[in-house]
Short mmCIF file of C-alpha atoms and ligand atoms in Angstrom, two decimals:
data_model
loop_
_atom_site.label_atom_id
_atom_site.label_comp_id
_atom_site.label_asym_id
_atom_site.label_seq_id
_atom_site.Cartn_x
_atom_site.Cartn_y
_atom_site.Cartn_z
CA MET A 327 0.00 0.00 0.00
CA LEU A 328 1.19 3.50 -0.79
CA ILE A 329 0.93 6.35 1.70
CA VAL A 330 0.96 10.02 0.77
CA PRO A 331 0.81 11.96 4.05
CA GLU A 332 -0.96 15.28 4.45
CA ALA A 333 2.34 17.12 4.85
CA ALA A 334 3.54 15.95 1.40
CA ILE A 335 0.50 17.13 -0.56
CA ALA A 336 1.36 20.85 -0.82
CA ASP A 337 4.64 20.13 -2.63
CA LEU A 338 3.08 17.57 -4.97
CA MET A 339 -0.35 18.76 -6.03
CA THR A 340 -0.88 21.69 -8.36
CA ARG A 341 -4.02 23.66 -9.16
CA GLU A 342 -3.69 22.52 -12.77
CA ALA A 343 -3.55 18.82 -11.82
CA ALA A 344 -6.60 19.27 -9.57
CA PHE A 345 -8.47 21.03 -12.37
CA ASP A 346 -7.70 18.26 -14.88
CA ALA A 347 -8.67 15.50 -12.45
CA VAL A 348 -11.99 17.13 -11.53
CA GLU A 349 -12.88 18.08 -15.11
CA LYS A 350 -12.25 14.48 -16.24
CA VAL A 351 -14.34 12.92 -13.48
CA PHE A 352 -17.24 15.34 -14.07
CA ALA A 353 -17.14 14.28 -17.73
CA ALA A 354 -17.15 10.60 -16.73
CA MET A 355 -20.13 11.18 -14.40
CA ALA A 356 -22.14 12.60 -17.29
CA THR A 357 -21.57 9.54 -19.48
CA GLY A 358 -22.41 7.17 -16.61
CA ASP A 359 -18.84 5.85 -16.46
CA ALA A 360 -18.46 7.16 -12.90
CA TYR A 361 -20.93 7.28 -10.07
CA ASN A 362 -21.05 8.32 -6.44
CA PHE A 363 -22.19 6.09 -3.62
CA PRO A 364 -24.79 7.34 -1.11
CA VAL A 365 -23.19 9.73 1.38
CA ILE A 366 -23.05 8.81 5.06
CA ARG A 367 -22.82 11.66 7.56
CA GLU A 368 -23.33 11.09 11.29
CA ALA A 369 -23.27 13.19 14.43
CA ILE A 370 -21.29 10.66 16.49
CA GLY A 371 -22.22 12.08 19.91
CA HIS A 372 -18.58 12.68 20.84
CA GLU A 373 -16.71 16.02 20.69
CA ASP A 374 -19.72 17.42 18.74
CA ALA A 375 -18.12 15.77 15.71
CA LEU A 376 -19.76 15.13 12.34
CA TYR A 377 -18.18 12.13 10.66
CA GLY A 378 -18.94 10.39 7.39
CA PHE A 379 -17.94 8.78 4.11
CA LYS A 380 -18.13 9.91 0.50
CA GLY A 381 -17.22 7.29 -2.07
CA GLY A 382 -17.63 6.21 -5.64
CA PHE A 383 -16.25 4.37 -8.64
CA ASP A 384 -14.83 5.87 -11.81
CA ARG A 385 -14.52 3.16 -14.48
CA THR A 386 -12.68 5.49 -16.87
CA GLY A 387 -10.18 6.78 -14.32
CA HIS A 388 -9.98 3.35 -12.60
CA SER A 389 -10.59 4.97 -9.18
CA LEU A 390 -12.48 3.18 -6.45
CA GLY A 391 -12.59 4.31 -2.86
CA LEU A 392 -13.82 6.74 -0.30
CA LYS A 393 -13.03 9.83 1.71
CA ALA A 394 -13.57 9.36 5.44
CA GLY A 395 -13.67 12.35 7.71
CA GLY A 396 -15.68 15.27 8.91
CA TYR A 397 -15.76 18.22 11.24
CA TRP A 398 -14.45 18.38 14.83
CA PRO A 399 -15.37 21.86 16.09
CA ASN A 400 -13.05 21.74 19.13
CA ASN A 401 -9.86 20.72 17.32
CA LEU A 402 -8.28 24.13 16.94
CA ASP A 403 -8.84 25.20 20.55
CA LYS A 404 -8.02 21.86 22.17
CA HIS A 405 -5.37 20.39 19.89
CA GLY A 406 -4.13 23.20 17.63
CA ILE A 407 -5.15 21.31 14.48
CA ILE A 408 -7.77 22.28 11.88
CA ASN A 409 -11.41 21.38 12.50
CA HIS A 410 -11.96 19.67 9.12
CA GLN A 411 -10.12 16.33 9.02
CA SER A 412 -10.25 13.76 6.22
CA THR A 413 -8.33 10.89 4.66
CA VAL A 414 -8.84 9.28 1.24
CA PHE A 415 -8.54 5.50 0.73
CA LEU A 416 -8.10 4.16 -2.80
CA PHE A 417 -8.69 0.52 -3.72
CA ASP A 418 -7.65 -1.54 -6.74
CA PRO A 419 -10.92 -2.00 -8.68
CA ASP A 420 -9.60 -5.27 -10.19
CA THR A 421 -8.94 -7.00 -6.85
CA GLY A 422 -10.43 -4.93 -4.02
CA ARG A 423 -7.00 -4.61 -2.36
CA VAL A 424 -6.25 -1.27 -0.74
CA ARG A 425 -3.96 0.76 -3.00
CA ALA A 426 -3.30 4.00 -1.17
CA MET A 427 -4.01 6.16 1.86
CA VAL A 428 -3.81 9.87 1.15
CA GLY A 429 -4.14 12.98 3.36
CA GLY A 430 -7.43 14.64 2.40
CA ASN A 431 -7.39 18.08 4.05
CA LEU A 432 -5.58 20.23 1.47
CA LEU A 433 -6.97 18.07 -1.33
CA THR A 434 -10.52 18.96 -0.25
CA ALA A 435 -9.82 22.68 -0.69
CA LEU A 436 -8.09 22.08 -4.04
CA ARG A 437 -10.83 19.84 -5.45
CA THR A 438 -13.55 22.28 -4.33
CA ALA A 439 -11.75 25.20 -5.96
CA ALA A 440 -11.21 23.09 -9.07
CA ALA A 441 -14.98 22.48 -9.33
CA SER A 442 -15.91 26.17 -9.45
CA SER A 443 -12.99 26.78 -11.84
CA VAL A 444 -14.28 24.07 -14.19
CA SER A 445 -17.67 25.81 -14.15
CA ILE A 446 -16.08 29.19 -14.87
CA ARG A 447 -14.02 27.76 -17.75
CA HIS A 448 -17.10 26.23 -19.38
CA LEU A 449 -19.86 28.71 -18.48
CA ALA A 450 -18.54 32.24 -17.83
CA ARG A 451 -18.47 34.79 -20.62
CA PRO A 452 -15.06 34.78 -22.31
CA ASP A 453 -14.73 38.55 -21.74
CA ALA A 454 -15.42 38.42 -17.97
CA LYS A 455 -13.38 41.13 -16.21
CA VAL A 456 -14.72 41.51 -12.66
CA ILE A 457 -14.87 38.63 -10.19
CA GLY A 458 -16.96 38.92 -7.03
CA MET A 459 -16.60 36.87 -3.85
CA ILE A 460 -19.21 36.19 -1.19
CA GLY A 461 -17.27 34.68 1.69
CA ALA A 462 -13.74 35.21 2.91
CA GLY A 463 -12.93 32.11 4.96
CA HIS A 464 -10.53 29.21 4.47
CA GLN A 465 -12.05 27.95 1.20
CA ALA A 466 -12.56 31.43 -0.28
CA ALA A 467 -8.85 32.06 -0.80
CA PHE A 468 -8.45 28.72 -2.63
CA GLN A 469 -11.54 29.45 -4.72
CA LEU A 470 -10.34 32.89 -5.75
CA ARG A 471 -6.77 31.81 -6.58
CA ALA A 472 -8.05 29.02 -8.83
CA ALA A 473 -10.72 31.18 -10.50
CA LEU A 474 -8.22 33.91 -11.44
CA ALA A 475 -6.53 31.45 -13.82
CA GLN A 476 -9.73 31.03 -15.86
CA ARG A 477 -10.27 34.51 -17.32
CA ASP A 478 -8.32 37.74 -17.83
CA PHE A 479 -9.79 39.35 -14.70
CA ALA A 480 -8.97 43.01 -14.05
CA LYS A 481 -10.63 43.51 -10.66
CA ILE A 482 -11.77 41.59 -7.57
CA ILE A 483 -14.72 42.69 -5.44
CA GLY A 484 -16.00 41.00 -2.30
CA TRP A 485 -18.56 40.93 0.50
CA ASN A 486 -18.43 39.01 3.75
CA LEU A 487 -20.73 38.88 6.75
CA HIS A 488 -17.63 39.26 8.91
CA PRO A 489 -15.69 42.15 7.32
CA GLU A 490 -12.63 41.44 9.49
CA MET A 491 -12.02 38.38 7.26
CA LEU A 492 -11.87 40.40 4.01
CA PRO A 493 -8.04 40.76 4.23
CA ASN A 494 -7.97 37.05 3.21
CA LEU A 495 -9.29 38.16 -0.22
CA GLN A 496 -7.08 41.26 -0.31
CA LYS A 497 -4.04 38.97 0.17
CA VAL A 498 -4.94 36.90 -2.90
CA ALA A 499 -5.57 40.08 -4.90
CA ASP A 500 -2.14 41.43 -3.86
CA GLU A 501 -0.48 38.15 -4.90
CA ALA A 502 -2.17 38.43 -8.31
CA GLY A 503 -1.41 42.16 -8.65
CA LEU A 504 -5.12 42.99 -9.01
CA PRO A 505 -7.15 45.71 -7.25
CA PHE A 506 -9.56 44.55 -4.53
CA GLU A 507 -12.64 46.45 -3.40
CA ALA A 508 -14.98 45.53 -0.52
CA VAL A 509 -18.57 46.18 -1.61
CA GLU A 510 -22.12 46.02 -0.28
CA LEU A 511 -24.31 43.25 -1.72
CA ASP A 512 -25.80 45.70 -4.29
CA GLY A 513 -22.26 46.36 -5.50
CA LEU A 514 -21.93 42.73 -6.63
CA ARG A 515 -23.95 43.67 -9.76
CA GLU A 516 -20.58 44.75 -11.19
CA ALA A 517 -19.37 41.14 -11.18
CA ASP A 518 -19.19 39.06 -14.36
CA VAL A 519 -18.31 35.99 -12.28
CA LEU A 520 -19.41 35.39 -8.68
CA ILE A 521 -18.38 32.70 -6.20
CA SER A 522 -20.28 32.16 -2.95
CA ILE A 523 -18.48 30.07 -0.33
CA THR A 524 -19.95 30.62 3.14
CA SER A 525 -21.58 28.60 5.93
CA SER A 526 -24.85 30.53 5.56
CA PHE A 527 -28.28 29.06 6.35
CA ALA A 528 -30.22 31.98 4.80
CA PRO A 529 -30.08 33.60 1.36
CA ILE A 530 -27.40 36.30 1.12
CA LEU A 531 -27.53 37.30 -2.56
CA GLN A 532 -30.93 38.37 -3.97
CA ALA A 533 -31.99 37.61 -7.54
CA ASP A 534 -31.87 41.31 -8.55
CA GLN A 535 -28.33 41.74 -7.24
CA VAL A 536 -26.93 39.80 -10.21
CA SER A 537 -26.42 41.37 -13.65
CA PRO A 538 -27.44 39.74 -16.94
CA GLY A 539 -24.61 37.64 -18.35
CA ALA A 540 -23.08 36.79 -14.99
CA HIS A 541 -21.89 33.32 -13.98
CA ILE A 542 -22.35 32.33 -10.33
CA ALA A 543 -20.68 29.36 -8.65
CA CYS A 544 -22.55 28.54 -5.41
CA MET A 545 -20.04 26.44 -3.46
CA GLY A 546 -20.94 26.78 0.24
CA THR A 547 -24.23 24.88 0.34
CA ASP A 548 -23.38 21.21 0.90
CA THR A 549 -25.89 20.27 3.61
CA LYS A 550 -29.66 20.24 4.03
CA GLY A 551 -30.79 23.64 5.27
CA LYS A 552 -27.81 25.69 4.08
CA GLN A 553 -28.51 28.47 1.56
CA GLU A 554 -26.49 31.30 0.00
CA VAL A 555 -28.68 32.78 -2.75
CA ASP A 556 -32.36 33.66 -3.19
CA ALA A 557 -34.26 30.68 -4.63
CA ALA A 558 -35.69 33.04 -7.28
CA LEU A 559 -32.17 33.42 -8.70
CA LEU A 560 -32.19 29.76 -9.70
CA ALA A 561 -35.44 30.36 -11.60
CA ARG A 562 -33.81 33.33 -13.37
CA ALA A 563 -30.61 31.40 -14.22
CA THR A 564 -29.70 28.32 -16.24
CA VAL A 565 -28.68 25.88 -13.52
CA PHE A 566 -25.79 23.41 -13.71
CA THR A 567 -24.38 21.13 -11.02
CA ASP A 568 -21.83 18.44 -10.25
CA GLU A 569 -24.57 15.88 -9.44
CA VAL A 570 -28.33 16.47 -9.74
CA ALA A 571 -29.27 14.14 -6.86
CA GLN A 572 -27.07 16.11 -4.45
CA SER A 573 -28.06 19.48 -5.92
CA ILE A 574 -31.75 18.97 -5.11
CA SER A 575 -31.20 17.39 -1.67
CA ILE A 576 -28.18 19.12 -0.08
CA GLY A 577 -27.20 21.78 -2.64
CA GLU A 578 -28.39 25.29 -3.40
CA ALA A 579 -31.20 23.94 -5.63
CA GLN A 580 -32.91 22.22 -2.64
CA HIS A 581 -34.76 25.49 -1.87
CA ALA A 582 -35.86 26.37 -5.43
CA VAL A 583 -37.10 22.80 -5.94
CA ALA A 584 -38.96 22.81 -2.59
CA LYS A 585 -40.65 26.10 -3.59
CA GLU A 586 -41.49 24.57 -7.01
CA LEU A 587 -39.64 27.38 -8.81
CA ILE A 588 -37.65 24.77 -10.75
CA THR A 589 -37.64 20.98 -11.03
CA GLU A 590 -34.73 18.58 -11.17
CA HIS A 591 -35.21 18.44 -14.96
CA ASP A 592 -34.13 22.10 -15.15
CA ILE A 593 -30.69 21.19 -13.76
CA THR A 594 -27.87 20.01 -16.03
CA GLN A 595 -24.75 18.10 -14.99
CA ILE A 596 -21.69 20.18 -15.82
CA GLY A 597 -20.15 17.05 -17.38
CA GLU A 598 -22.65 17.37 -20.24
CA VAL A 599 -21.20 20.78 -21.07
CA ILE A 600 -17.65 19.42 -20.82
CA ASN A 601 -18.63 16.53 -23.15
CA LYS A 602 -20.42 18.99 -25.47
CA THR A 603 -23.74 17.14 -25.25
CA HIS A 604 -25.21 20.36 -23.76
CA PRO A 605 -24.39 23.78 -25.25
CA GLY A 606 -23.83 25.46 -21.85
CA ARG A 607 -24.18 29.25 -22.10
CA THR A 608 -26.07 30.24 -25.25
CA SER A 609 -26.07 34.06 -25.01
CA ALA A 610 -24.10 36.94 -23.50
CA GLU A 611 -27.14 37.95 -21.40
CA GLU A 612 -27.89 34.52 -19.93
CA ILE A 613 -27.19 34.04 -16.22
CA THR A 614 -25.51 30.69 -15.55
CA LEU A 615 -25.38 29.18 -12.05
CA PHE A 616 -23.25 26.24 -10.94
CA ASP A 617 -24.44 24.43 -7.80
CA GLY A 618 -21.22 22.81 -6.53
CA THR A 619 -22.22 20.35 -3.82
CA GLY A 620 -18.97 18.38 -3.60
CA VAL A 621 -18.98 14.72 -4.62
CA GLY A 622 -16.82 11.81 -3.45
CA LEU A 623 -15.53 11.20 -6.97
CA GLN A 624 -13.80 14.60 -6.87
CA ASP A 625 -11.87 13.43 -3.80
CA LEU A 626 -10.90 10.14 -5.42
CA ALA A 627 -9.83 11.92 -8.62
CA VAL A 628 -7.44 14.34 -6.92
CA ALA A 629 -6.15 11.63 -4.57
CA ALA A 630 -5.38 9.32 -7.52
CA SER A 631 -3.65 12.21 -9.24
CA VAL A 632 -1.47 12.99 -6.22
CA VAL A 633 -0.55 9.30 -5.81
CA ASP A 634 0.65 9.28 -9.43
CA LEU A 635 2.70 12.43 -8.79
CA ALA A 636 4.16 10.95 -5.57
CA VAL A 637 5.15 7.72 -7.35
CA ALA A 638 6.70 9.64 -10.26
CA ARG A 639 8.76 11.73 -7.82
CA GLY A 640 9.70 8.71 -5.68
CA VAL A 641 8.15 10.17 -2.52
CA ALA A 642 5.22 7.77 -1.99
CA GLN A 643 5.82 5.67 1.14
CA GLU A 644 5.28 1.96 0.52
CA VAL A 645 4.18 -0.38 3.31
CA ASP A 646 3.54 -4.10 3.22
CA PHE A 647 -0.15 -4.55 4.01
P1 NAD B 953 -14.72 29.09 7.19
O1 NAD B 953 -15.22 28.84 8.57
O2 NAD B 953 -13.26 29.27 7.00
O3 NAD B 953 -15.46 30.38 6.58
C1 NAD B 953 -16.86 30.52 6.69
C2 NAD B 953 -17.32 31.67 5.81
O4 NAD B 953 -18.75 31.77 5.93
C3 NAD B 953 -16.77 33.02 6.22
O5 NAD B 953 -16.69 33.83 5.07
C4 NAD B 953 -17.84 33.54 7.18
O6 NAD B 953 -17.83 34.94 7.29
C5 NAD B 953 -19.10 33.07 6.47
N1 NAD B 953 -20.24 32.88 7.33
C6 NAD B 953 -20.29 32.20 8.49
N2 NAD B 953 -21.56 32.20 8.97
C7 NAD B 953 -22.31 32.91 8.08
C8 NAD B 953 -23.68 33.27 8.01
N3 NAD B 953 -24.53 32.90 8.95
N4 NAD B 953 -24.09 34.00 6.94
C9 NAD B 953 -23.23 34.37 5.99
N5 NAD B 953 -21.91 34.06 5.98
C10 NAD B 953 -21.46 33.34 7.03
O7 NAD B 953 -15.29 27.89 6.31
P2 NAD B 953 -14.75 27.34 4.91
O8 NAD B 953 -13.82 26.20 5.16
O9 NAD B 953 -14.28 28.48 4.08
O10 NAD B 953 -16.08 26.70 4.29
C11 NAD B 953 -17.11 27.54 3.78
C12 NAD B 953 -18.28 26.69 3.37
O11 NAD B 953 -17.92 25.85 2.28
C13 NAD B 953 -18.82 25.75 4.45
O12 NAD B 953 -20.23 25.84 4.46
C14 NAD B 953 -18.39 24.37 3.99
O13 NAD B 953 -19.25 23.35 4.44
C15 NAD B 953 -18.47 24.56 2.49
N6 NAD B 953 -17.69 23.60 1.70
C16 NAD B 953 -18.24 23.14 0.54
C17 NAD B 953 -17.55 22.25 -0.24
C18 NAD B 953 -18.13 21.76 -1.54
O14 NAD B 953 -17.59 20.83 -2.15
N7 NAD B 953 -19.20 22.35 -2.02
C19 NAD B 953 -16.27 21.81 0.15
C20 NAD B 953 -15.71 22.32 1.32
C21 NAD B 953 -16.42 23.23 2.09
#
């Protein structure tokens, strides 16, 4: 069995490799060559922790396995380690033998950022110049860095419920040499591309706070009850997702579907756009919305990619198992 520890991931994995892995697996999901297993998520009644498994099988990429992990809210205060903890296990689909154990913490941020980037590459207007962020936490910086590679952006704008976190976005803007402006929610109308990545349980962005032609990647809503944008925005937009089943149950679309503003048949898997079986954006005025719920296959795809990189560089640890 190969081991790629958490500490080795930063030097091995690149944003480009994460993008390629996620784009490929989204494409395989749309052809039915890859599918996700039902998600398990449990409050274990210890340390207020939420623990679970996300798994799947990708026949094309030959990836079988799961990500095990969750959220331990007391970690930082009690142990000085981050609250989100996860590990990916890959198995040989020909024999069922375990193939690799891979640190999943940094990979989760990279695969989530890759998902919104894939949506921007395939759905945003080619001439997009202003990118707007809703959220300024841990994931937001990863999201913004990855998104900046997708278009020739000239300006970053952002809003966050907790303004003291906005320097996280300013830092990424400084790295990229782009101006950053903190705005009110109405100011987000200037954005050609928007990413929302918060822990909100109530709509932040209203349908009239988005301009025609914008692309929005809603990335924070990954649980029943969470919500970042007004349900009416999904009725106004053409809606895409990583996986329809998750979009309508734990994603942003859960609210619009519950209010009967849209049905699951109005939602297209992004893989269809990648595979060119769906045209994606069809006009410069159309609003496109990507509901990124986060699927297990994304975790397996980036983990398999990092194992390949670790083997190629001779840094994968091999144990007899
Ligand atoms: P974080 O704790 O670092 O940041 C949380 C962000 O949400 C901050 O910007 C904070 O100001 C904002 N926020 C908190 N409570 C809010 C509220 N009530 N209303 C509006 N904004 C609020 O968290 P993070 O690691 O950046 O994760 C952000 C979100 O992304 C979480 O909801 C997480 O579950 C989700 N997530 C989704 C995926 C996916 O694949 N879709 C993957 C990882 C994380």
